[in-house]
Coordinates of C-alpha atoms in Angstrom, one line a residue:
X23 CA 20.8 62.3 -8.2
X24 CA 21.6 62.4 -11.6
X25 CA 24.2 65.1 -13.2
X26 CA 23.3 67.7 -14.9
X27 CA 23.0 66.9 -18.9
X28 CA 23.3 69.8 -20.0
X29 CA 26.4 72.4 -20.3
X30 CA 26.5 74.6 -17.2
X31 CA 25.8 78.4 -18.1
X32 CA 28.5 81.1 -17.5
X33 CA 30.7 80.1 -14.7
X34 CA 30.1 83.8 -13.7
X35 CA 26.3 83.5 -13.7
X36 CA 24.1 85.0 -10.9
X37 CA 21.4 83.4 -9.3
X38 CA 19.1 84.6 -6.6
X39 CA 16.4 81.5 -5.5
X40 CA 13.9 83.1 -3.7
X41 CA 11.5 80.3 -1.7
X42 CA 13.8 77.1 -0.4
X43 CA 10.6 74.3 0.3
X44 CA 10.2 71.2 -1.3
X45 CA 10.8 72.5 -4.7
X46 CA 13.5 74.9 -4.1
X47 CA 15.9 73.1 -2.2
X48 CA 16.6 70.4 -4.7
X49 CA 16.7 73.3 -7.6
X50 CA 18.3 75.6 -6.1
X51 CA 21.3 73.0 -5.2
X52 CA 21.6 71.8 -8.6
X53 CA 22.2 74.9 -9.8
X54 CA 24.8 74.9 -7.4
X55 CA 26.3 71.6 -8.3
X56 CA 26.2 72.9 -11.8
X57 CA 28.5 75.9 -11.1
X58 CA 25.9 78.7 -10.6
X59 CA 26.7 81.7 -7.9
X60 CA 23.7 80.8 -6.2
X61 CA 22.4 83.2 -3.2
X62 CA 19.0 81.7 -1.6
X63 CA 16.5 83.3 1.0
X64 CA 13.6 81.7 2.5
X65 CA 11.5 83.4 5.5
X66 CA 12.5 80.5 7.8
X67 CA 16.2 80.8 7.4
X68 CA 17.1 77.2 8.8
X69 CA 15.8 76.3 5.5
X70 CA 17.7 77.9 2.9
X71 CA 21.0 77.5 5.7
X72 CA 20.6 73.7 4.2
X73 CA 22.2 75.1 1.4
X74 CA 25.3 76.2 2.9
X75 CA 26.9 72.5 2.5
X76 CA 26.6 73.2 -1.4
X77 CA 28.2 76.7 -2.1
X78 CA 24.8 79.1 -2.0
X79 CA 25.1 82.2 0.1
X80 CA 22.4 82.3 2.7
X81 CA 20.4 86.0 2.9
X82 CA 19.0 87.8 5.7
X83 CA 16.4 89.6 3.3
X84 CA 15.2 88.9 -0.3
X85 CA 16.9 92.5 -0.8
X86 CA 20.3 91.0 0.0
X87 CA 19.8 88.0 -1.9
X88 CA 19.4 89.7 -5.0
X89 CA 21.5 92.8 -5.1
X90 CA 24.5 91.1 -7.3
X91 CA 21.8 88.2 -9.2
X92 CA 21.7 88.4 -12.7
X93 CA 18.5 86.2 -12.7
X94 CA 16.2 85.7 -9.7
X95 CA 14.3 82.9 -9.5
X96 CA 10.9 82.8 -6.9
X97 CA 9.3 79.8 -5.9
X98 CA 6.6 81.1 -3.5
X99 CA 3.4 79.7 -2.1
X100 CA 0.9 81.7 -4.2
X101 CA 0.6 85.2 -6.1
X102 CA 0.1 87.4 -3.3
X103 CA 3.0 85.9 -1.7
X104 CA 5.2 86.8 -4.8
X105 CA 4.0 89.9 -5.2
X106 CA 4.7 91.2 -1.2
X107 CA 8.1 89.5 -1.9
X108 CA 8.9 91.4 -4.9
X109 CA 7.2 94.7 -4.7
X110 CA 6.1 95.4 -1.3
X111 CA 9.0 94.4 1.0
X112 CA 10.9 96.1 -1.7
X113 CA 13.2 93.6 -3.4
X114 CA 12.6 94.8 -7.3
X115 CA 14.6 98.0 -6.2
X116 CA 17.4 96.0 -4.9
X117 CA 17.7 94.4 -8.5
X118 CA 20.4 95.2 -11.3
X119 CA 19.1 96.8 -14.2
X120 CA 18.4 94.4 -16.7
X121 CA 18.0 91.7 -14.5
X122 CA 15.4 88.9 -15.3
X123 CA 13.2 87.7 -12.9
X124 CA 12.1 84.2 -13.5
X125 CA 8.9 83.3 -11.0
X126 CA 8.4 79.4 -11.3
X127 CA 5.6 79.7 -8.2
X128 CA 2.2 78.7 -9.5
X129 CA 0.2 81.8 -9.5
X130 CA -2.9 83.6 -11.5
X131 CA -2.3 84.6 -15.2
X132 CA -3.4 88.1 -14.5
X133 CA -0.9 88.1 -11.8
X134 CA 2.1 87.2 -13.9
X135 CA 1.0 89.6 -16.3
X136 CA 0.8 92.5 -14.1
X137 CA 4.2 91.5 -12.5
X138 CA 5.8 91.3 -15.8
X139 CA 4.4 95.4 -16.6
X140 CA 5.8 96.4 -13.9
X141 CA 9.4 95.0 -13.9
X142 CA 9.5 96.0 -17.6
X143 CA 8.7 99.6 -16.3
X144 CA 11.3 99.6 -13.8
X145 CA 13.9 98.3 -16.7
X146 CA 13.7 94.3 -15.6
X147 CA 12.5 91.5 -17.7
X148 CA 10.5 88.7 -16.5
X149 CA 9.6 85.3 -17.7
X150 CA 6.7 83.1 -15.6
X151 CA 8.2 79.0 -15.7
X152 CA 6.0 77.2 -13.3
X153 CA 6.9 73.5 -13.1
X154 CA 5.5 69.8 -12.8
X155 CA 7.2 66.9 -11.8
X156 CA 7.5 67.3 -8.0
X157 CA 10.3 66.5 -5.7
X158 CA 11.0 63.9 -8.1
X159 CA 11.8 65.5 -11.1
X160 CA 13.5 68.3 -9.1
X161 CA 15.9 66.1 -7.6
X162 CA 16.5 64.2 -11.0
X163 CA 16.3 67.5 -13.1
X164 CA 13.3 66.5 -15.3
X165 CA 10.8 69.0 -14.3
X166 CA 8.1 69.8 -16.9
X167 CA 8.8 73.5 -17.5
X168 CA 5.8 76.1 -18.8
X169 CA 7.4 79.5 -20.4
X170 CA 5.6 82.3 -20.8
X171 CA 7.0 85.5 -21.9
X172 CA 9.5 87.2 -24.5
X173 CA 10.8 84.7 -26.9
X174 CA 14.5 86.5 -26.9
X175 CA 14.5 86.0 -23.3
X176 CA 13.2 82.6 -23.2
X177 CA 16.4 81.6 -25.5
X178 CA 18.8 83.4 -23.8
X179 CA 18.0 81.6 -20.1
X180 CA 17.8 78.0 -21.7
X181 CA 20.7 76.6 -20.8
X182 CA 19.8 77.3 -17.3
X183 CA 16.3 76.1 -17.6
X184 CA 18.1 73.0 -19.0
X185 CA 19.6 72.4 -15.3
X186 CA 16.5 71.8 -14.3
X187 CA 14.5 70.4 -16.8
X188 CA 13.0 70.1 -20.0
X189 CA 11.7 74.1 -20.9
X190 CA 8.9 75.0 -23.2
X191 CA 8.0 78.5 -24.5
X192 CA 4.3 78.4 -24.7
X193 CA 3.4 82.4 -25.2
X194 CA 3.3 85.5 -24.2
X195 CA 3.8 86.4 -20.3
X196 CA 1.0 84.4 -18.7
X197 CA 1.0 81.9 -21.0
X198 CA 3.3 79.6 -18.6
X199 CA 0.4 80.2 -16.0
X200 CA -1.9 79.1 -18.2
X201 CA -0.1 76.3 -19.0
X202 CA 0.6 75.4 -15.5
X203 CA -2.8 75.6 -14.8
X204 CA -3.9 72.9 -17.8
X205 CA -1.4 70.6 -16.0
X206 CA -3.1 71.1 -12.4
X207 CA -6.4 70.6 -13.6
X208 CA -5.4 67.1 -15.6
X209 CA -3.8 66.3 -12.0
X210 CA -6.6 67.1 -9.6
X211 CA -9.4 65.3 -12.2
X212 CA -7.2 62.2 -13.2
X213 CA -6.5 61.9 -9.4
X214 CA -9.7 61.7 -8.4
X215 CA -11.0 59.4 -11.8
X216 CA -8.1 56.9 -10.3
X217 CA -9.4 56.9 -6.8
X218 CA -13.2 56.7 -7.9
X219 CA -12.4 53.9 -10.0
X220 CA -10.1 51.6 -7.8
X221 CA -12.6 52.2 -4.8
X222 CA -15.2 50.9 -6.8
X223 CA -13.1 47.9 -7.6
X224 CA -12.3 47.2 -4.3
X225 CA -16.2 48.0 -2.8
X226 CA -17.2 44.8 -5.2
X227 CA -14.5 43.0 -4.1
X228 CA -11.6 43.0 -6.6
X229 CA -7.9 43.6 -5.2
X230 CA -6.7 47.2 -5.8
X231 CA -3.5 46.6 -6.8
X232 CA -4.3 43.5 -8.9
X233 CA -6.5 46.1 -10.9
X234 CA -4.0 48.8 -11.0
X235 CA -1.6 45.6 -12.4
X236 CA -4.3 44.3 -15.0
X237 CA -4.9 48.0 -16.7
X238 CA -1.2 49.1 -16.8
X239 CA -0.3 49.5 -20.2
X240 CA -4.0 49.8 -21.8
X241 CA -5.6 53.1 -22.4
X242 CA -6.8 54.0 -18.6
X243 CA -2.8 53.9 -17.8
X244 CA -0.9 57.5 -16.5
X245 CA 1.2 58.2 -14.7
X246 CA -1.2 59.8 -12.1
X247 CA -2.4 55.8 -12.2
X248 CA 0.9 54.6 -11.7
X249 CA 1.8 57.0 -8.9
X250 CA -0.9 58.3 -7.3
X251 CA -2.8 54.9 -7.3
X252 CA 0.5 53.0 -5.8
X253 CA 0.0 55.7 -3.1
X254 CA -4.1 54.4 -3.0
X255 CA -3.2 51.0 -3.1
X256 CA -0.6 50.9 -0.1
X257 CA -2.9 54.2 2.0
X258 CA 0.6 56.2 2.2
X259 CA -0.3 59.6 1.5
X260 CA 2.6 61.4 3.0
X261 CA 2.6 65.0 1.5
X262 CA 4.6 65.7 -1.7
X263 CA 1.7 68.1 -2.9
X264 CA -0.8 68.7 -0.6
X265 CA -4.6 67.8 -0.8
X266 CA -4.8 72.2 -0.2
X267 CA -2.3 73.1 -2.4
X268 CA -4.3 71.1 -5.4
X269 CA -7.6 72.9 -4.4
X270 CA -5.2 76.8 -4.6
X271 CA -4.7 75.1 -8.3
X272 CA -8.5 74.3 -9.2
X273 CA -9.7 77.8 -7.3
X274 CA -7.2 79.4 -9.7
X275 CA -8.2 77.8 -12.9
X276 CA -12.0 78.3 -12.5
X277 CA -10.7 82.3 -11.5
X278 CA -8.9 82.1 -14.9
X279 CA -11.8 80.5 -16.5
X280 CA -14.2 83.1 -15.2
X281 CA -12.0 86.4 -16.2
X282 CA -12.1 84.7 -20.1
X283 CA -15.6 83.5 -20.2
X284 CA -14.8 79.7 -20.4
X285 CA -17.2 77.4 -18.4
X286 CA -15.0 74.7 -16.3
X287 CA -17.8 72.2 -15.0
X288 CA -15.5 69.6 -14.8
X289 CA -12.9 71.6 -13.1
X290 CA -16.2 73.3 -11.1
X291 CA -16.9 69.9 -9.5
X292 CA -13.6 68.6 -8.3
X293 CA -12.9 71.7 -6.8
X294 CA -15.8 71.3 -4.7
X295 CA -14.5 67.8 -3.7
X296 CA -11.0 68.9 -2.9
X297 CA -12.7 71.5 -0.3
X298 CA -14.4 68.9 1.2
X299 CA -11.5 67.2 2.0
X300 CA -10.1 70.0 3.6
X301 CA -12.9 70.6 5.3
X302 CA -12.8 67.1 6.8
X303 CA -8.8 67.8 7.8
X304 CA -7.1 66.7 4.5
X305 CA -5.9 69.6 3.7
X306 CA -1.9 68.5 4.7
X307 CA -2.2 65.2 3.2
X308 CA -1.0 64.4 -0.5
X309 CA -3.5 65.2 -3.2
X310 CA -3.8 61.6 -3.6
X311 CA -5.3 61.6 -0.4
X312 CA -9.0 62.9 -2.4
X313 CA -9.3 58.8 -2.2
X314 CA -9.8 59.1 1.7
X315 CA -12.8 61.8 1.0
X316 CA -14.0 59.4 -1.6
X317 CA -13.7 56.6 0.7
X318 CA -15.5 58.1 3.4
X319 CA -18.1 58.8 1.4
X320 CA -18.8 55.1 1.1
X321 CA -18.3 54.3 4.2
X322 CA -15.1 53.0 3.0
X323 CA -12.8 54.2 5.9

């Protein structure tokens, strides 16, 4: 893992990581490594204990974890999830006045906007920062980071957005949904272009990864190419972000799309595809893994 590039942020700096999975464990220990206070709760304990070896303080409750934080960081499965977490199990009145709430999950718009009304009501602040980059860039500390909220905040946490990668304030609160959302959608399409495309190589008889080799560098080359096609090419679709997870994304951007009166047919037929897949048992697989539905569908398996 590389070090930290930027300068750590107050030594006395309190941090509350709410959510230990794939993505929070690696972020929430380089905010240890970088000198952070760091408390962590996850509802399966054993996971956040991991976190022992590196300094954080492991909580019984998310009440516990952030009665001394001065910023709280959630990475939770989906809005709902968040908002039980902060509001219903009670944590927001376990928080210090002034405290900032940071949710980096990847949740509705609307959600992150009500969230944010209701800690500023309670005399919190809150900034939504979902992230893209994966287990990958959170180990390496180059995660993609979408920013929506107040701009005074936004400045004041950079340094420790820095930890973890490369922050951009994109709007109001919201706004880093939004963002977050864009990102998802270019995933779950491009994925699903790439697959398409090297299946139909390899149906007329071309070598997949001869093809993937010849178009590097021209204009059909991404990283979703480079990536998620390696992962076609050699059939290892080992979950980093599952095939369900990516069809939570497309349900939420055509919700989005509906609440603002944008029509998403692209978006519209993808996320029909991705619930196929899980309808046919794909749903734990990576999202590259919309190349085995595609496959199937031509007989291909």
């Amino acid at each position: 893992m590389n070090p930290p590039t930027s300068s750590p942020p107050t030594p006395s700096l309190q941090v509350a990581v709410l959510g230990i999975g794939l993505m929070g464990f690696p972020m929430a220990r380089r905010l240890c490594e970088a000198g952070c206070t760091v408390s962590v709760w996850n509802r399966s304990r054993s996971k956040a204990e991991r976190l022992e070896a590196f300094g954080a303080r492991v909580a019984d409750t998310p009440t516990d974890a952030v009665a001394q934080a001065d910023i709280v960081i959630t990475l939770l499965e989906n809005g709902d999830i968040v908002e039980d977490v902060l509001f219903t199990q009670g944590t927001v009145e376990g928080l210090r006045p002034g405290s900032v709430v940071v949710d980096m999950s990847s949740i509705l718009p609307r959600q992150a906007r009500d969230h944010a009304a209701r800690l500023t009501a309670a005399g919190m602040h809150h900034l939504d920062a979902p992230v893209s980059g994966g287990t990958v860039g959170a180990e390496a500390g180059t995660l993609a980071i979408m920013v929506g909220g107040e701009p005074a905040e936004f400045e004041r946490l950079r340094p420790l957005f820095e930890l973890l990668g490369r922050p951009v304030h994109v709007g109001p609160h919201g706004a880093g949904q939004l963002a977050k959302l864009a990102n998802q959608m270019i995933v779950g399409i491009t994925i699903g272009a790439v697959a398409e495309a090297l299946l139909l190589c390899e149906k007329g008889g071309a070598d997949m990864g001869k093809v993937k080799q010849a178009i590097t560098g021209g204009f059909a080359d991404s990283r979703i190419l480079q990536v998620h096609g390696q992962r076609m090419v050699e059939r290892d679709f080992t979950k980093r972000a599952a095939v369900a997870v990516q069809l939570k994304d497309m349900r939420n951007a055509l919700a989005t799309a509906s609440e603002i009166g944008f029509d998403a047919p692209i978006t519209g037929l993808f996320e029909q595809l991705y619930a196929q897949s899980v309808d046919h048992g794909l749903a734990d697989l990576d999202h590259s893994a919309l190349f085995v539905e595609l496959a199937s569908r031509n007989g291909m398996v």
